[in-house]
Every structure is written in C-alpha cells, then in structure tokens.
PDB file of C-alpha atoms in Angstrom:
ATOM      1  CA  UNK A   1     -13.556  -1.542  15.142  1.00  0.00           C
ATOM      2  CA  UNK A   2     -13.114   1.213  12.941  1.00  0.00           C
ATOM      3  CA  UNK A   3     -16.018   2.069  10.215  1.00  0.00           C
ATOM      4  CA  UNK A   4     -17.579   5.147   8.837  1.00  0.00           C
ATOM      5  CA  UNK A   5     -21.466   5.870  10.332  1.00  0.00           C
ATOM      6  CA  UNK A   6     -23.428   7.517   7.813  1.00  0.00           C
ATOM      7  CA  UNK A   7     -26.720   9.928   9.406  1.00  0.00           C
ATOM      8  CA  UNK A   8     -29.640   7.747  10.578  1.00  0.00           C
ATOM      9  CA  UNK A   9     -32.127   7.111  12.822  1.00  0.00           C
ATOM     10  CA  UNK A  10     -29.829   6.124  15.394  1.00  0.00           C
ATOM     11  CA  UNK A  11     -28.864   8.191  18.183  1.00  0.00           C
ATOM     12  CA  UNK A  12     -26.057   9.043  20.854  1.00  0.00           C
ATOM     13  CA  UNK A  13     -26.311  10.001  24.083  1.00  0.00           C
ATOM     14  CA  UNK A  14     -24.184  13.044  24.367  1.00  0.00           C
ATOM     15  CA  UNK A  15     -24.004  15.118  28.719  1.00  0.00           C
ATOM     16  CA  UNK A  16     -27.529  13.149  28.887  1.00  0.00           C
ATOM     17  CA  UNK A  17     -29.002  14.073  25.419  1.00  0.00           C
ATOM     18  CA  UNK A  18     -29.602  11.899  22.754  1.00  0.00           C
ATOM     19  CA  UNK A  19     -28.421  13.972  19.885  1.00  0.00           C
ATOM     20  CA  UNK A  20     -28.616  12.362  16.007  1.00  0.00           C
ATOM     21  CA  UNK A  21     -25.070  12.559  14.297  1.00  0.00           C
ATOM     22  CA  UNK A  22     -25.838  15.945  12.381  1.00  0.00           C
ATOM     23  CA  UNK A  23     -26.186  17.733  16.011  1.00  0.00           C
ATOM     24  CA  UNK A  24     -23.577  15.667  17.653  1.00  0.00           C
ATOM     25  CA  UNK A  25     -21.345  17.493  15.038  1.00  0.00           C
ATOM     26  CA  UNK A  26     -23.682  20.770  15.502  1.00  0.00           C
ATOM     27  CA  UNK A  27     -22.667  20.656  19.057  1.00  0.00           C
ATOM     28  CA  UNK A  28     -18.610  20.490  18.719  1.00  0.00           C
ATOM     29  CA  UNK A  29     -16.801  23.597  19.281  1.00  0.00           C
ATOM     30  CA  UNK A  30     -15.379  25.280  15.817  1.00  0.00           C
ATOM     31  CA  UNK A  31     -12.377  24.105  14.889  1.00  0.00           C
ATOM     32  CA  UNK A  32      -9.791  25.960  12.832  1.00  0.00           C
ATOM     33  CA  UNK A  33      -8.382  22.966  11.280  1.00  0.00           C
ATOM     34  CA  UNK A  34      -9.032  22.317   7.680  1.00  0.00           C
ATOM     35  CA  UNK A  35      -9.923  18.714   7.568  1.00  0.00           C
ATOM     36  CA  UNK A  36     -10.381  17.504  11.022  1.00  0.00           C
ATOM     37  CA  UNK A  37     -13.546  18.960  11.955  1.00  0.00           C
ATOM     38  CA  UNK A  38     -13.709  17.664  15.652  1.00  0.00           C
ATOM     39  CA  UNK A  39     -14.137  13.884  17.842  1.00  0.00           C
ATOM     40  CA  UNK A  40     -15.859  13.425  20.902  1.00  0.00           C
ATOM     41  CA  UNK A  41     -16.617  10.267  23.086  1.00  0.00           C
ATOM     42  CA  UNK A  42     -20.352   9.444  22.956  1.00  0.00           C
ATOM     43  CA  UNK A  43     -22.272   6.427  23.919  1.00  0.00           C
ATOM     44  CA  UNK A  44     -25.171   4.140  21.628  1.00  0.00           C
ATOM     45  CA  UNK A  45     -27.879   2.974  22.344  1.00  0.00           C
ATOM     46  CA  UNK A  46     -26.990   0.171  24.103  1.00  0.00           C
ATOM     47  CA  UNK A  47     -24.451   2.127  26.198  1.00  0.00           C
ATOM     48  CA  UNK A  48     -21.204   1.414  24.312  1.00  0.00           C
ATOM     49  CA  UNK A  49     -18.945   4.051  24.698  1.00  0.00           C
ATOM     50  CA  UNK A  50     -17.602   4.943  21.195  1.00  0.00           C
ATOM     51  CA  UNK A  51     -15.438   8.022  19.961  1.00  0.00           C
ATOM     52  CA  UNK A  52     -16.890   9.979  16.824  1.00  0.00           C
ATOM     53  CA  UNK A  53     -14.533  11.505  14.316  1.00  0.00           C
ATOM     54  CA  UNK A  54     -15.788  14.667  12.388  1.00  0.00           C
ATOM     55  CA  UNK A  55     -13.531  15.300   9.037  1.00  0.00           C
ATOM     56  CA  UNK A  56     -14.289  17.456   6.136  1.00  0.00           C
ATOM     57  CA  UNK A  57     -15.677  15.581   2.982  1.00  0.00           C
ATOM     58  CA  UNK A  58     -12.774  16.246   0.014  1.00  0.00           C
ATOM     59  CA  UNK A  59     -15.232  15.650  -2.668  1.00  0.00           C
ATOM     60  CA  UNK A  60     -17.961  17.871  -1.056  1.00  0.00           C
ATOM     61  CA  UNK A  61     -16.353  20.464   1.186  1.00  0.00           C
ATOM     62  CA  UNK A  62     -19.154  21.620   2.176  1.00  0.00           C
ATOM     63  CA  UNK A  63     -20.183  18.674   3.662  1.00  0.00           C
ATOM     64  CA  UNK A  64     -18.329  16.253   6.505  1.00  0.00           C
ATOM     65  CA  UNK A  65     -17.965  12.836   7.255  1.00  0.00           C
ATOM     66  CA  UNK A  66     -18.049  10.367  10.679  1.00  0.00           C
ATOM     67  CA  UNK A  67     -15.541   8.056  11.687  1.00  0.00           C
ATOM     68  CA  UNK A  68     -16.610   5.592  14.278  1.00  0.00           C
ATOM     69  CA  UNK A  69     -14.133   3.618  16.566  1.00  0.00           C
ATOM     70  CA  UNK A  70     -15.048   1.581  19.259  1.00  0.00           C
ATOM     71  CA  UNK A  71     -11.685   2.676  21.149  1.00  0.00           C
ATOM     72  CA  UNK A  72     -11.915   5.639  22.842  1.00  0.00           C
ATOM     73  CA  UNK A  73      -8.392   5.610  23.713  1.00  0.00           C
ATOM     74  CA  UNK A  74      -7.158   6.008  20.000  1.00  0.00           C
ATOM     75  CA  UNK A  75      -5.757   9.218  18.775  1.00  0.00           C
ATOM     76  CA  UNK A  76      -8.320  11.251  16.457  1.00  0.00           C
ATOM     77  CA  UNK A  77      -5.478  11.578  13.742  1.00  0.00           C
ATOM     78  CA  UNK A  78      -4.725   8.234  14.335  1.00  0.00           C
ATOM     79  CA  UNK A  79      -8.402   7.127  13.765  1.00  0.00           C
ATOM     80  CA  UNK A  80      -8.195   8.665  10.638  1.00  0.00           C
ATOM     81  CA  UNK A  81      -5.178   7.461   9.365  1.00  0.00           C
ATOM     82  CA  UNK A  82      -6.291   3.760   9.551  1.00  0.00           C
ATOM     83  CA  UNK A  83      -9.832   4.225   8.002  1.00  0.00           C
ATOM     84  CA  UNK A  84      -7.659   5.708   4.771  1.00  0.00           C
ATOM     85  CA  UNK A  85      -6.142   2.428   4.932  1.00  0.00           C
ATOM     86  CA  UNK A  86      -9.165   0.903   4.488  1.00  0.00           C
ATOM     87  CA  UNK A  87     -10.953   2.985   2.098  1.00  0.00           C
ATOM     88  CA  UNK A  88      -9.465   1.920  -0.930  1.00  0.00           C
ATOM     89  CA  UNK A  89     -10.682  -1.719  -0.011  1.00  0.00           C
ATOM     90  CA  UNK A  90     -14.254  -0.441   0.290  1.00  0.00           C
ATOM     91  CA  UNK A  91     -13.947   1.200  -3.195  1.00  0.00           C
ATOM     92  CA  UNK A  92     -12.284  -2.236  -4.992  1.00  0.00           C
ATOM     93  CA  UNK A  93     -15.601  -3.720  -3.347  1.00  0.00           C
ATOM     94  CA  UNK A  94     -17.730  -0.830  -4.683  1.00  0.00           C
ATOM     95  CA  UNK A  95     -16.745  -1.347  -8.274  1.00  0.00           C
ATOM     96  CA  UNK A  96     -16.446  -4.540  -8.464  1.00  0.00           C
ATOM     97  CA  UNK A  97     -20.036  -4.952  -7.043  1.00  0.00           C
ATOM     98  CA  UNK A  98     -21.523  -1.867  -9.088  1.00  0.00           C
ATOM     99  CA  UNK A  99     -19.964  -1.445 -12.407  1.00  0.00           C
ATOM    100  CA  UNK A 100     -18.189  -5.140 -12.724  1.00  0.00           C
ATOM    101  CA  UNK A 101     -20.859  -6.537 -12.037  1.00  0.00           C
ATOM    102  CA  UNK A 102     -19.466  -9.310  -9.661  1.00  0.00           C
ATOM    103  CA  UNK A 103     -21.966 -11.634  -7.854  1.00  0.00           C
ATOM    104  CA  UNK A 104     -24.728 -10.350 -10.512  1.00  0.00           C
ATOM    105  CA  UNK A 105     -23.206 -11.121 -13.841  1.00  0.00           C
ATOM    106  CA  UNK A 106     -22.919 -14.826 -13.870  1.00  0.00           C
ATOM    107  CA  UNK A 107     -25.547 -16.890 -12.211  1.00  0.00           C
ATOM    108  CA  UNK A 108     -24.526 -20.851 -11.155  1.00  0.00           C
ATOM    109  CA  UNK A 109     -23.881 -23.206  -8.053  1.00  0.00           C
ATOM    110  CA  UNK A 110     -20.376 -24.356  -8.986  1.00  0.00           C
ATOM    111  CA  UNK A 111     -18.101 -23.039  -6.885  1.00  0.00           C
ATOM    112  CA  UNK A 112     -15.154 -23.339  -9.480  1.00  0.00           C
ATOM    113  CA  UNK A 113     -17.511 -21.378 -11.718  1.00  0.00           C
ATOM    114  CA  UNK A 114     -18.254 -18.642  -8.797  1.00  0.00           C
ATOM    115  CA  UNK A 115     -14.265 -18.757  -8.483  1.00  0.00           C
ATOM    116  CA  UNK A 116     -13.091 -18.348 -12.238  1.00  0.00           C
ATOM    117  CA  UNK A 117     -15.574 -15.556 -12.067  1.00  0.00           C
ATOM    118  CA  UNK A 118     -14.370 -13.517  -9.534  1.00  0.00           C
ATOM    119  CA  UNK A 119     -10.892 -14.155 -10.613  1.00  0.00           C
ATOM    120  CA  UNK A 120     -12.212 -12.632 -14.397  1.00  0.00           C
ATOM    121  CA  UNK A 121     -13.545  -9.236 -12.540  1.00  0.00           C
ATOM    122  CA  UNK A 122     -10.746  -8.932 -10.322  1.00  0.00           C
ATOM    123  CA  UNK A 123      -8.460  -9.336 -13.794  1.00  0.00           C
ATOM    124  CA  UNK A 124     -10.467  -6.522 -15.007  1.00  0.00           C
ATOM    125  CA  UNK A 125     -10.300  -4.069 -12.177  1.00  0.00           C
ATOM    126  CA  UNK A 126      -6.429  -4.737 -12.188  1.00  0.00           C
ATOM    127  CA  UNK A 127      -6.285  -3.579 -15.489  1.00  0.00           C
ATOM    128  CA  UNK A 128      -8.158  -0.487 -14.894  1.00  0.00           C
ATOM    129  CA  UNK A 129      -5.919  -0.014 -11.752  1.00  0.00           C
ATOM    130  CA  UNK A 130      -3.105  -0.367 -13.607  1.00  0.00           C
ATOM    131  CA  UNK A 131      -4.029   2.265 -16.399  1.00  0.00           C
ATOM    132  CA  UNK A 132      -5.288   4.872 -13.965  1.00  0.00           C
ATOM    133  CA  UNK A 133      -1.964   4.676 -12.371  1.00  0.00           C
ATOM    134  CA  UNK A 134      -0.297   5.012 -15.273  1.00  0.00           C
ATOM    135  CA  UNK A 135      -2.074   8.242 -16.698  1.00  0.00           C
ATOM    136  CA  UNK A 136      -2.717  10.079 -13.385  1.00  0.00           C
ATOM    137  CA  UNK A 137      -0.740   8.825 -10.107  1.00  0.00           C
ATOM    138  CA  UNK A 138       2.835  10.292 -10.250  1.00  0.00           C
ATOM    139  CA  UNK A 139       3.739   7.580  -7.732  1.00  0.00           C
ATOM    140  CA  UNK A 140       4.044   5.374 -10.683  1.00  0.00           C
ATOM    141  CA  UNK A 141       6.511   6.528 -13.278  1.00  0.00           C
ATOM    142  CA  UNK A 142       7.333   3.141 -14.981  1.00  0.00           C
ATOM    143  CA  UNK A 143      11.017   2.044 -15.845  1.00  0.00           C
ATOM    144  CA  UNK A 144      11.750   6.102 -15.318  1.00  0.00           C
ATOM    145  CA  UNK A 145      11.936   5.217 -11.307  1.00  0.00           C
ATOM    146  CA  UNK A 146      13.841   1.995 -11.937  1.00  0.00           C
ATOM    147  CA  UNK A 147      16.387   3.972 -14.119  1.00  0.00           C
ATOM    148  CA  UNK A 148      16.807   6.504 -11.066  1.00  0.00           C
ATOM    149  CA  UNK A 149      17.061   2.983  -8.136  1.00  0.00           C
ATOM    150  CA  UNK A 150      19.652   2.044 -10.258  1.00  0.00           C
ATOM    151  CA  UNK A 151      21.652   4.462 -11.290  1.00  0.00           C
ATOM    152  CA  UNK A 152      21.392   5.938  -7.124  1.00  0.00           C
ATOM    153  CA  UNK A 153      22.583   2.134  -6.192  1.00  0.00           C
ATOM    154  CA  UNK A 154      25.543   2.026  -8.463  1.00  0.00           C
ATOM    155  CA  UNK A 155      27.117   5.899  -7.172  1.00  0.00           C
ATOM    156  CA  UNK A 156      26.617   4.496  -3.489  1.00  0.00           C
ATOM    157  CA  UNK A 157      28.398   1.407  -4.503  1.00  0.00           C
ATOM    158  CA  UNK A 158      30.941   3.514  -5.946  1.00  0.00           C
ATOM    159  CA  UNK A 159      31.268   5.935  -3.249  1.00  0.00           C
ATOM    160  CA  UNK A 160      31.911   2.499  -0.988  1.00  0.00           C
ATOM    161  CA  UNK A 161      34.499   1.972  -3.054  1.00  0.00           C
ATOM    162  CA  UNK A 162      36.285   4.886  -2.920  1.00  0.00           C
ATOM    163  CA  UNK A 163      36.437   5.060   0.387  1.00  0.00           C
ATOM    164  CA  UNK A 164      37.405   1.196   0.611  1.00  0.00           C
ATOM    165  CA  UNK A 165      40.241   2.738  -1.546  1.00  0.00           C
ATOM    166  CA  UNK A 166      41.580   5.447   0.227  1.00  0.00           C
ATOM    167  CA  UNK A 167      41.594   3.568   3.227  1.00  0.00           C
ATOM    168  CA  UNK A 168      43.793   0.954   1.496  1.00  0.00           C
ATOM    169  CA  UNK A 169      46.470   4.052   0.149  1.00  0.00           C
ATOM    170  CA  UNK A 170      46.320   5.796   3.645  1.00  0.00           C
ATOM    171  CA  UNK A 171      47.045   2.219   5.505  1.00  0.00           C
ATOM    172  CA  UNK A 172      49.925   1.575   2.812  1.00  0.00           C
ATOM    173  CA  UNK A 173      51.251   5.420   3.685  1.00  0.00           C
ATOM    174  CA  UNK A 174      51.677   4.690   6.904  1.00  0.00           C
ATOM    175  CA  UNK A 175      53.835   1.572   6.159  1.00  0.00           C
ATOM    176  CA  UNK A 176      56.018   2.437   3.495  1.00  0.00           C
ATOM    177  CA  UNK A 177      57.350   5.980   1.888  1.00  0.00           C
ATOM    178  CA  UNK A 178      57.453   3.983  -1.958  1.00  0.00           C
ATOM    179  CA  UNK A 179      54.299   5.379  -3.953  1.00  0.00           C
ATOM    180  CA  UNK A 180      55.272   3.049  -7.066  1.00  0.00           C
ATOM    181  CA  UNK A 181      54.702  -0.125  -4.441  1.00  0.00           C
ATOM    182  CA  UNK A 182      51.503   1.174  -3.199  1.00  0.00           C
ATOM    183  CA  UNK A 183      49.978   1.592  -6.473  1.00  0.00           C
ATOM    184  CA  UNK A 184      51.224  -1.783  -7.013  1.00  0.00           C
ATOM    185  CA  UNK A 185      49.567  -3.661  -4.263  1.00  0.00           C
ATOM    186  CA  UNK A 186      46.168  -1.326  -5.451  1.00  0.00           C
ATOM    187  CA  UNK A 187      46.547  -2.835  -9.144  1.00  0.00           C
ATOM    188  CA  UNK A 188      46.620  -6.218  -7.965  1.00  0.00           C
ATOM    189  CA  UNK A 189      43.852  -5.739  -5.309  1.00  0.00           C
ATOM    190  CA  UNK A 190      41.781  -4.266  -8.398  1.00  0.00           C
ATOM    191  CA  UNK A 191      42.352  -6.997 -10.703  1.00  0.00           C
ATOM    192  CA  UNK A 192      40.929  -9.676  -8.921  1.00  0.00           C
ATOM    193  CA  UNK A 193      37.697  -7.549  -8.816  1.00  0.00           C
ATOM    194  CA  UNK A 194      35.008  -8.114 -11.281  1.00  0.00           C
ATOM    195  CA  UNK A 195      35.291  -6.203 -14.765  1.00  0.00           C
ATOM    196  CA  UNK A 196      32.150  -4.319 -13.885  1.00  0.00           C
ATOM    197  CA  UNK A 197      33.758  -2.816 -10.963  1.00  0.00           C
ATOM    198  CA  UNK A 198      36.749  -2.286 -12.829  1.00  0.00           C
ATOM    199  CA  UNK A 199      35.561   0.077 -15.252  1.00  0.00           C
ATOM    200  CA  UNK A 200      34.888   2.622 -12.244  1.00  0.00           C
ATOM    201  CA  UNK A 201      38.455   3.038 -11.597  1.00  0.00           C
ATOM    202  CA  UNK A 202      39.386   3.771 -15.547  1.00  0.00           C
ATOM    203  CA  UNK A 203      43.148   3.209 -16.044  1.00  0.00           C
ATOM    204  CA  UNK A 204      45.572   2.285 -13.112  1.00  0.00           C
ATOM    205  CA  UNK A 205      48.977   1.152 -13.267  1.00  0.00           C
ATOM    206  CA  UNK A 206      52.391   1.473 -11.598  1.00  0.00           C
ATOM    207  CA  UNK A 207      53.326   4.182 -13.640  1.00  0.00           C
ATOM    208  CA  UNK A 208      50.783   6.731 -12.788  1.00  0.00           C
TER     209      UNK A 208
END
C-alpha cells in the first residue's frame, strides 16, 4: 500500500523514540536534492514496519510532503513515481466530490438514478479535462500531432521503399550488364503497386 500520511496524532517509533511525522522529517540528515527530501524505515503503532518518503511540496516549497508504503523494500524514487500515478485519481475524486457536487447534488434511492448521475458529473469533468488540455498541456496539440504521425509514417514507408528498390537494381546488376532490361523489370514491379505508392517514384520508364 502506497498513500500519502498527512501530520497527526499518530506516532512512529524511530532508534526507540516515538517521534510525530514533523520530527521524523526533523531528524533526517540534509539532503542536497531538490525534491526528494529524505525516506527512512519506521514502525506504527502497532509495530508495522513502514518506509516514510519526505519530498518537497511543488505548490508550497517551503513546505514537504509524506509518502507512506508499507514495503520497505521499494526504491524511494520508485515510491514516488507510483503515488504520481495515483494522484491525478485522487484529484478527479476531489472535484468531482467538491465542486461537482457528486453524491450531494441529487438526492434518491434508484440506483439507475444514482448511475445517470454520476455518469452527468463525470460528462462534465471530461469536458473541463478536455479544455484544460487544450489551452495549457502542450502534450495535446490537436490534429497538429496527427499531421506530424502521419507525415513521419509515410517518409519511413518511403525510405522502405527505396531501399526495397535498390536492392531490386543491385540484385538485377549482378545478373545482367542491360540497364534498359532492368528498368524494365522495375516498371513492371511498380505498376502492380497501388497508385498511392506510385506517385513516390514520379516518372519511370525504359527510356530513362
């Protein structure tokens, strides 16, 4: 289990000690990293041996944050790296529960009623999603990356054809010294190919 502990009563026993989380992190050694702050193995209450994660709070850098995982054996970074995973599913609960009001806008004991309406605020929260991304995340560029996918597919499929190409000429080299009859045997291989693929050759004929 991986979760993030936030400063309470509770308390971990730390070389004997029973230390709250604001001098578990007191007691770490300083660390010259910029966002991992520290970890150490401590055990609850109820003698559980846990590992806490220390990292620096990007909305209040000043303050930190504590990552709890029940296996000790996990990498810190590692730690960390899954609880990002998760945090963007506790924030879809957050507004959904706080500003979409699910579970407090509509009041019933049909459960296709309870469904339609969580369907209706998760409709809404897409949309928002949706226009966030498309103002401020540069992951999403709309039909701009699709016009890049395709246009980076068609030169590799072109470059494959090249090469299919000069394989053909230097295997018809090897064979025969008559250039007119290898151009030949190209032009017919090329005309049985569809007229899209065609067009990347331009003009070939005996002649040339």
């Amino acid at each position: 289990m991986i979760g993030m502990v936030k400063e309470m009563k509770q308390r971990y026993l730390v070389q004997g000690k029973r230390l709250t989380l604001r001098e578990v992190f007191q007691s770490l050694p300083a660390s010259k990293a910029k966002d991992m702050k520290g970890s150490i193995i401590v055990q609850t209450a109820c003698g559980l041996p846990v590992k806490l994660v220390f990292v620096r709070n990007r909305n209040k850098k000043r303050e930190w944050l504590a990552i709890l995982s029940t296996d000790v054996t996990v990498d810190a970074a590692e730690i960390v790296r899954i609880y990002g995973m998760r945090w963007s599913i506790e924030t879809f609960f957050k507004v959904t529960k706080s500003y979409l009001k699910l579970g407090t806008e509509f009041q019933g004991r049909s459960f296709d009623g309870l469904i339609s309406h969580t369907k209706i605020v998760f409709s809404r929260y897409l949309a928002m999603e949706y226009e966030r991304r498309q103002s401020s995340d540069d992951r999403t560029l709309g039909g701009l990356f699709f016009l890049f996918a395709d246009e980076v597919r068609d030169l590799d499929y072109q470059f494959a054809l090249q090469q299919l190409m000069s394989l053909f000429l230097e295997m018809s080299q090897a064979k025969t010294k008559n250039k007119t009859e290898v151009f030949c045997q190209l032009q017919e291989l090329i005309s049985g190919l569809p007229s899209n693929i065609k067009g990347l050759f331009g003009d070939l004929n005996c002649e040339s």
